[in-house]
CSV table of C-alpha atoms in Angstrom, one decimal:
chain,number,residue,atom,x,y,z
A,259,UNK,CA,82.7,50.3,-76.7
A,260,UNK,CA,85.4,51.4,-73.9
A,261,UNK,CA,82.5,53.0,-72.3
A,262,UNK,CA,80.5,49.9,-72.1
A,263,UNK,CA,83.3,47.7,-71.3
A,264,UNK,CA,84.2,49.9,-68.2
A,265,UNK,CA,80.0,49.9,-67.3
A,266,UNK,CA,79.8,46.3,-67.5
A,267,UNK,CA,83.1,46.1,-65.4
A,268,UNK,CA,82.0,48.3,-62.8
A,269,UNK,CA,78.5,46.2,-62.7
A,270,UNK,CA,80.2,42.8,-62.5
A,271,UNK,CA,82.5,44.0,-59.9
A,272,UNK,CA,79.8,45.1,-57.5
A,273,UNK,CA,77.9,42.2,-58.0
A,274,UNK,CA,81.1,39.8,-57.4
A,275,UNK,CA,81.9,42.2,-54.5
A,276,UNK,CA,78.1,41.0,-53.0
A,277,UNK,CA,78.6,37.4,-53.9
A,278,UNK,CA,81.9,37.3,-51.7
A,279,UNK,CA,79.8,38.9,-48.9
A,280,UNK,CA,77.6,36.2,-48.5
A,281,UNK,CA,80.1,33.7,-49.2
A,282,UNK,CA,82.0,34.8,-46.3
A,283,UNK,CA,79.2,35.3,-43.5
A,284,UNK,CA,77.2,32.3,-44.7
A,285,UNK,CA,75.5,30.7,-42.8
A,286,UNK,CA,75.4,27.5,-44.3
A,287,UNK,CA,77.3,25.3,-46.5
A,288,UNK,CA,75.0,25.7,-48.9
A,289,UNK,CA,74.5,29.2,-48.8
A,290,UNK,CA,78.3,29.3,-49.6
A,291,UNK,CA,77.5,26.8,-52.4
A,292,UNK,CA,74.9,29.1,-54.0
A,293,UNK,CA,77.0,32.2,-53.6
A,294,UNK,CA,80.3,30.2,-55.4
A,295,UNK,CA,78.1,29.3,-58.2
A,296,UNK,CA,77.0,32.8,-58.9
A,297,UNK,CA,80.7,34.2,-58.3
A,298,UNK,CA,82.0,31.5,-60.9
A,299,UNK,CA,78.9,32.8,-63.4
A,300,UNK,CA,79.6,36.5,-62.7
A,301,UNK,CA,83.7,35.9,-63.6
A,302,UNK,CA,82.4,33.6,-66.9
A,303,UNK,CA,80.3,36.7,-67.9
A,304,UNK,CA,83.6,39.1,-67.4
A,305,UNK,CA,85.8,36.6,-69.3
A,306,UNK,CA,83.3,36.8,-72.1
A,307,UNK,CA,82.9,40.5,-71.4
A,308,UNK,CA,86.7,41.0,-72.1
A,309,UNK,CA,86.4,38.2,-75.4
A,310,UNK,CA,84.0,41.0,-76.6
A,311,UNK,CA,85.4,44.1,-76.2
A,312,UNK,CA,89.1,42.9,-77.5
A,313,UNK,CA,87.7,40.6,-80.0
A,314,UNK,CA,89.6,37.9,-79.0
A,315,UNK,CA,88.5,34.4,-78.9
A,316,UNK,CA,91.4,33.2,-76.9
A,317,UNK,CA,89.9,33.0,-73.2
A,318,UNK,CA,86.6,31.2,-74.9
A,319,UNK,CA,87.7,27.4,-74.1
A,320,UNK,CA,88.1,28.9,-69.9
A,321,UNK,CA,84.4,29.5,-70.2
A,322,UNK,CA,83.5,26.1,-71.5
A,323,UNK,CA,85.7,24.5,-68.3
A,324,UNK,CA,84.4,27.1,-65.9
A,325,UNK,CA,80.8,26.4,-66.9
A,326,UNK,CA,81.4,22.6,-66.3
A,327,UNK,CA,83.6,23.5,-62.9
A,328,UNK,CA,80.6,25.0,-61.5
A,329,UNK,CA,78.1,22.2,-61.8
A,330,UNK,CA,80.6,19.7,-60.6
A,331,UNK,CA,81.1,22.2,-57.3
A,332,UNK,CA,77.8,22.9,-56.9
A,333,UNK,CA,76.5,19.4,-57.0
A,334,UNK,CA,79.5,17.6,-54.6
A,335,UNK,CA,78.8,19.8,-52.1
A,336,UNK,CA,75.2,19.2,-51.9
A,337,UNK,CA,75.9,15.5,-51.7
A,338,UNK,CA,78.6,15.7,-48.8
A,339,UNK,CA,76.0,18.2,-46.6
A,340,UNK,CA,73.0,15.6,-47.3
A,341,UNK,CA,75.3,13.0,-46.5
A,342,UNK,CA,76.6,14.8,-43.1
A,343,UNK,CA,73.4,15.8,-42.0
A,344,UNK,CA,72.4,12.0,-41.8
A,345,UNK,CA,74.7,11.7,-38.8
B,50,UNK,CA,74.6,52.7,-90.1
B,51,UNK,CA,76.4,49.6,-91.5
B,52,UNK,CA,75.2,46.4,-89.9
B,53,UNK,CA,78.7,45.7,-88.2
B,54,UNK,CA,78.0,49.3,-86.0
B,55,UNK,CA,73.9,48.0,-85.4
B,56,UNK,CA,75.4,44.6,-84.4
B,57,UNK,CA,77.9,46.4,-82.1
B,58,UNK,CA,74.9,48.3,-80.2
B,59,UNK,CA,73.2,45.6,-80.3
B,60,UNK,CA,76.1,43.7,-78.3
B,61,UNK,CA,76.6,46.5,-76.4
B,62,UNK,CA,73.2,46.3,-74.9
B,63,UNK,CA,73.5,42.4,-74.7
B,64,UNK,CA,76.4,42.8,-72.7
B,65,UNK,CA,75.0,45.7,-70.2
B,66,UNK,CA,71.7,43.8,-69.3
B,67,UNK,CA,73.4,40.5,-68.6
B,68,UNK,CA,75.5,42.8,-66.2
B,69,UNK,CA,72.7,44.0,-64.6
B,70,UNK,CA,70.8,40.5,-64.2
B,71,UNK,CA,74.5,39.2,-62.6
B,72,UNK,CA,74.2,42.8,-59.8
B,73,UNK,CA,70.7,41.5,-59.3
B,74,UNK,CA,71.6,38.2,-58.6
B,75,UNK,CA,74.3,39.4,-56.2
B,76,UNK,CA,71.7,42.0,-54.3
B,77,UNK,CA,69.4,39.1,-53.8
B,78,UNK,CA,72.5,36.8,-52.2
B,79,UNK,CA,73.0,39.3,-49.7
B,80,UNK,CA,69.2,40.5,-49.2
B,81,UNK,CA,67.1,37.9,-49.1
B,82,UNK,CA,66.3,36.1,-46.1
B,83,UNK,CA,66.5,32.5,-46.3
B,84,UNK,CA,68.7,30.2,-48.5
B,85,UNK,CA,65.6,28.6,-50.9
B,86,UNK,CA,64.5,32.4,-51.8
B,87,UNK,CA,68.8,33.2,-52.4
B,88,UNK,CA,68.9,29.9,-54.6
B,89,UNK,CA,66.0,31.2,-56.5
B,90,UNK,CA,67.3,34.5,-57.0
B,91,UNK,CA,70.8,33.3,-58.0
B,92,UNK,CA,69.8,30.5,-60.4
B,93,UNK,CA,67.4,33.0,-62.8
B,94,UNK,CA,69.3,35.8,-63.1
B,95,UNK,CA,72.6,34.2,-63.2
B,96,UNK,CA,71.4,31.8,-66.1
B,97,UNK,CA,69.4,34.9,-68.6
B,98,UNK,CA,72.4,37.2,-67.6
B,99,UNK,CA,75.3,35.0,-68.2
B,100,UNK,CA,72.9,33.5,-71.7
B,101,UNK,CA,72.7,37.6,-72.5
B,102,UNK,CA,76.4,38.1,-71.8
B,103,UNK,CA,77.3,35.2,-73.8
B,104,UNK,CA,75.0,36.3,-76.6
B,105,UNK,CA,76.9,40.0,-77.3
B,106,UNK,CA,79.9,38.1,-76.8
B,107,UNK,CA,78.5,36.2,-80.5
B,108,UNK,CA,77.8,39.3,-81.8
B,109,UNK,CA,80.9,40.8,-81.4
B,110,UNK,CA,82.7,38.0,-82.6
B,111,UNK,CA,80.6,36.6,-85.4
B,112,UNK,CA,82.7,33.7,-86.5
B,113,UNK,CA,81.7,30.6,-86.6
B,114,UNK,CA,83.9,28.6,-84.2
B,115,UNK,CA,83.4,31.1,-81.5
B,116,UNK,CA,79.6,31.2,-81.4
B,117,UNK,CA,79.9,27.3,-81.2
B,118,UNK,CA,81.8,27.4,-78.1
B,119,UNK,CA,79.4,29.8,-76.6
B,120,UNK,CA,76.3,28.0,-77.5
B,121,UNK,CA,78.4,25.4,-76.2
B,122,UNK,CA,78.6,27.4,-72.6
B,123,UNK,CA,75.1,28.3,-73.0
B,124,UNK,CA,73.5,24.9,-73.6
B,125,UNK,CA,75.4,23.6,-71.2
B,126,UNK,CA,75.0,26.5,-68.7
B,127,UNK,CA,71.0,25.8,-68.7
B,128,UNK,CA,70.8,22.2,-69.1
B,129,UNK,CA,73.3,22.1,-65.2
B,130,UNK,CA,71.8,25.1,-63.4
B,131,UNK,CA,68.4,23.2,-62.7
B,132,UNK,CA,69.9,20.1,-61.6
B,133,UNK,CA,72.2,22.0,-59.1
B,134,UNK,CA,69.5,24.2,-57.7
B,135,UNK,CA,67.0,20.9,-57.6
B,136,UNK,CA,70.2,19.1,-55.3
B,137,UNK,CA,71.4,22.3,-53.2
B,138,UNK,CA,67.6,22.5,-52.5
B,139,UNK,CA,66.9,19.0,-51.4
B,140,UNK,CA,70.1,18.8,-49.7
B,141,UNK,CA,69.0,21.8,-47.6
B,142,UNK,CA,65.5,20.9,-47.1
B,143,UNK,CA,64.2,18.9,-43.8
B,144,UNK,CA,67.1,21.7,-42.1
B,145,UNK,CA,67.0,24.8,-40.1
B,146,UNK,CA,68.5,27.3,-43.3
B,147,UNK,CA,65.1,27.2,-44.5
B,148,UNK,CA,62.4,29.6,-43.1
B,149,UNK,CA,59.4,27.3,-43.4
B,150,UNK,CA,57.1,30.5,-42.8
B,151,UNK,CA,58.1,32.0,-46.0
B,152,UNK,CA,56.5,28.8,-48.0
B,153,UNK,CA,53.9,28.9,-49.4
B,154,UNK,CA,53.3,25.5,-50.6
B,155,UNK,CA,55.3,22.5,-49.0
B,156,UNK,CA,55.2,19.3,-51.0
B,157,UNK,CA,57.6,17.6,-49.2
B,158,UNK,CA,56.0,17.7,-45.8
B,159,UNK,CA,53.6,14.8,-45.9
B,160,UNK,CA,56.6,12.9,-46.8
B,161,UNK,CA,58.9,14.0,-44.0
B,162,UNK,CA,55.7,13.4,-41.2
B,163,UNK,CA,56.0,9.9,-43.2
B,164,UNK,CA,59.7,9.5,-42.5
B,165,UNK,CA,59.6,10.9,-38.9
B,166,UNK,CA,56.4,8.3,-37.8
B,167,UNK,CA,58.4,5.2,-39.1
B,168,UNK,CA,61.9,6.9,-37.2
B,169,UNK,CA,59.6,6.8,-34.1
B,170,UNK,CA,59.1,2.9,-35.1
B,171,UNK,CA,62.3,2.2,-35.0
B,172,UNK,CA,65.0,4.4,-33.9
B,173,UNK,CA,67.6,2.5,-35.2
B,174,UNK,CA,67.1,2.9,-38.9
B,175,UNK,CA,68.3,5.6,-41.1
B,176,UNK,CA,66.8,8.8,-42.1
B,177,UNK,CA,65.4,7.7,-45.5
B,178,UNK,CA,65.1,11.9,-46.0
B,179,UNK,CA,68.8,12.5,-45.4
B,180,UNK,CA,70.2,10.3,-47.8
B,181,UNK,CA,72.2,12.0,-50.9
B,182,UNK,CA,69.5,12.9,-52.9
């Protein structure tokens, strides 16, 4: 199982390493929407990763509030650039 | 074999795919060329990887509470990720992020023709396209 844990850490890291790439250059809001959301899904897949491997169900309430946090993210900033763009 | 050791490869296998589908997902955010083709990329993989992860996370834990707060995260996980992508994408749409020669079909086109003829009308209304969607 340490073997896995370390794969699976190693693969989420990479991909949260790609995610912060495109948040930072962009171009768009949006874009940087997109990317957050799959950032907050790739650390909500290590927080469960880590629930696994220790079996411990302490961190699984975080991944209830993180799942909500993302929607909520995702969704106010499409309103405020649809809102900006009709100026 | 007992069945806890087949239900530990079989979590251990959950887990490493839902990995993969999440370095997919992030490959495609930096690769792809336009923001609808990155949404599309990011809301698939992120939902079936994150539903796989979540899923050897249950096996591994087998109690009950635990795999009702993860079908919890799950359920909720695909019921939002549609809604978002739907709102990111119409937020985005009559804009410049979006290559228009990558389309292949463009439903929303006759309707933003529509909006720009009455906006010739009259200048001083509103973009009926822009508002929050």
């Amino acid at each position: 199982m340490t073997v896995v844990a370390v794969l699976v850490a190693t693969l989420l890291a990479v991909a949260g390493a790609l995610t912060l790439t495109r948040i930072i250059r962009g171009p768009s809001i949006l874009d940087r929407a997109v990317a957050t959301d799959v950032l907050l899904a790739v650390v909500v897949a290590a927080i469960a990763t880590e629930a696994a491997y220790s079996r411990d169900a302490t961190a699984l309430p975080v991944l209830v509030v993180l799942a909500v946090l993302g929607f909520v993210g995702s969704v106010s900033v499409a309103r405020f650039a649809a809102r900006r763009n009709v100026k | 074999m007992t069945l806890d050791a087949v239900l530990d490869v079989v979590a251990a296998g959950c887990l490493i795919a839902g990995a993969l589908l999440s370095l997919a997902a992030g490959v495609a955010l930096v690769r792809f060329p336009d923001l609808l083709s990155r949404m599309h990329a990011a809301a698939k993989p992120q939902v079936l990887g994150l539903l796989l992860v979540l899923l050897g996370c249950a096996l591994r834990l087998r109690s009950g509470v635990d795999i009702t707060t993860l079908v919890l995260v799950g359920a909720f996980q695909l019921a939002t990720a549609p809604v978002a992508a739907h709102m990111v994408g119409r937020a985005a749409y009559p804009h410049d992020e979006i290559r228009r020669d990558l389309l292949l079909t463009d439903e929303l086109a006759a309707h933003l023709d529509d909006v720009r003829a009455r906006r010739a009308d009259a200048p001083g209304e509103p973009d009926p396209a822009s508002r929050p969607a």
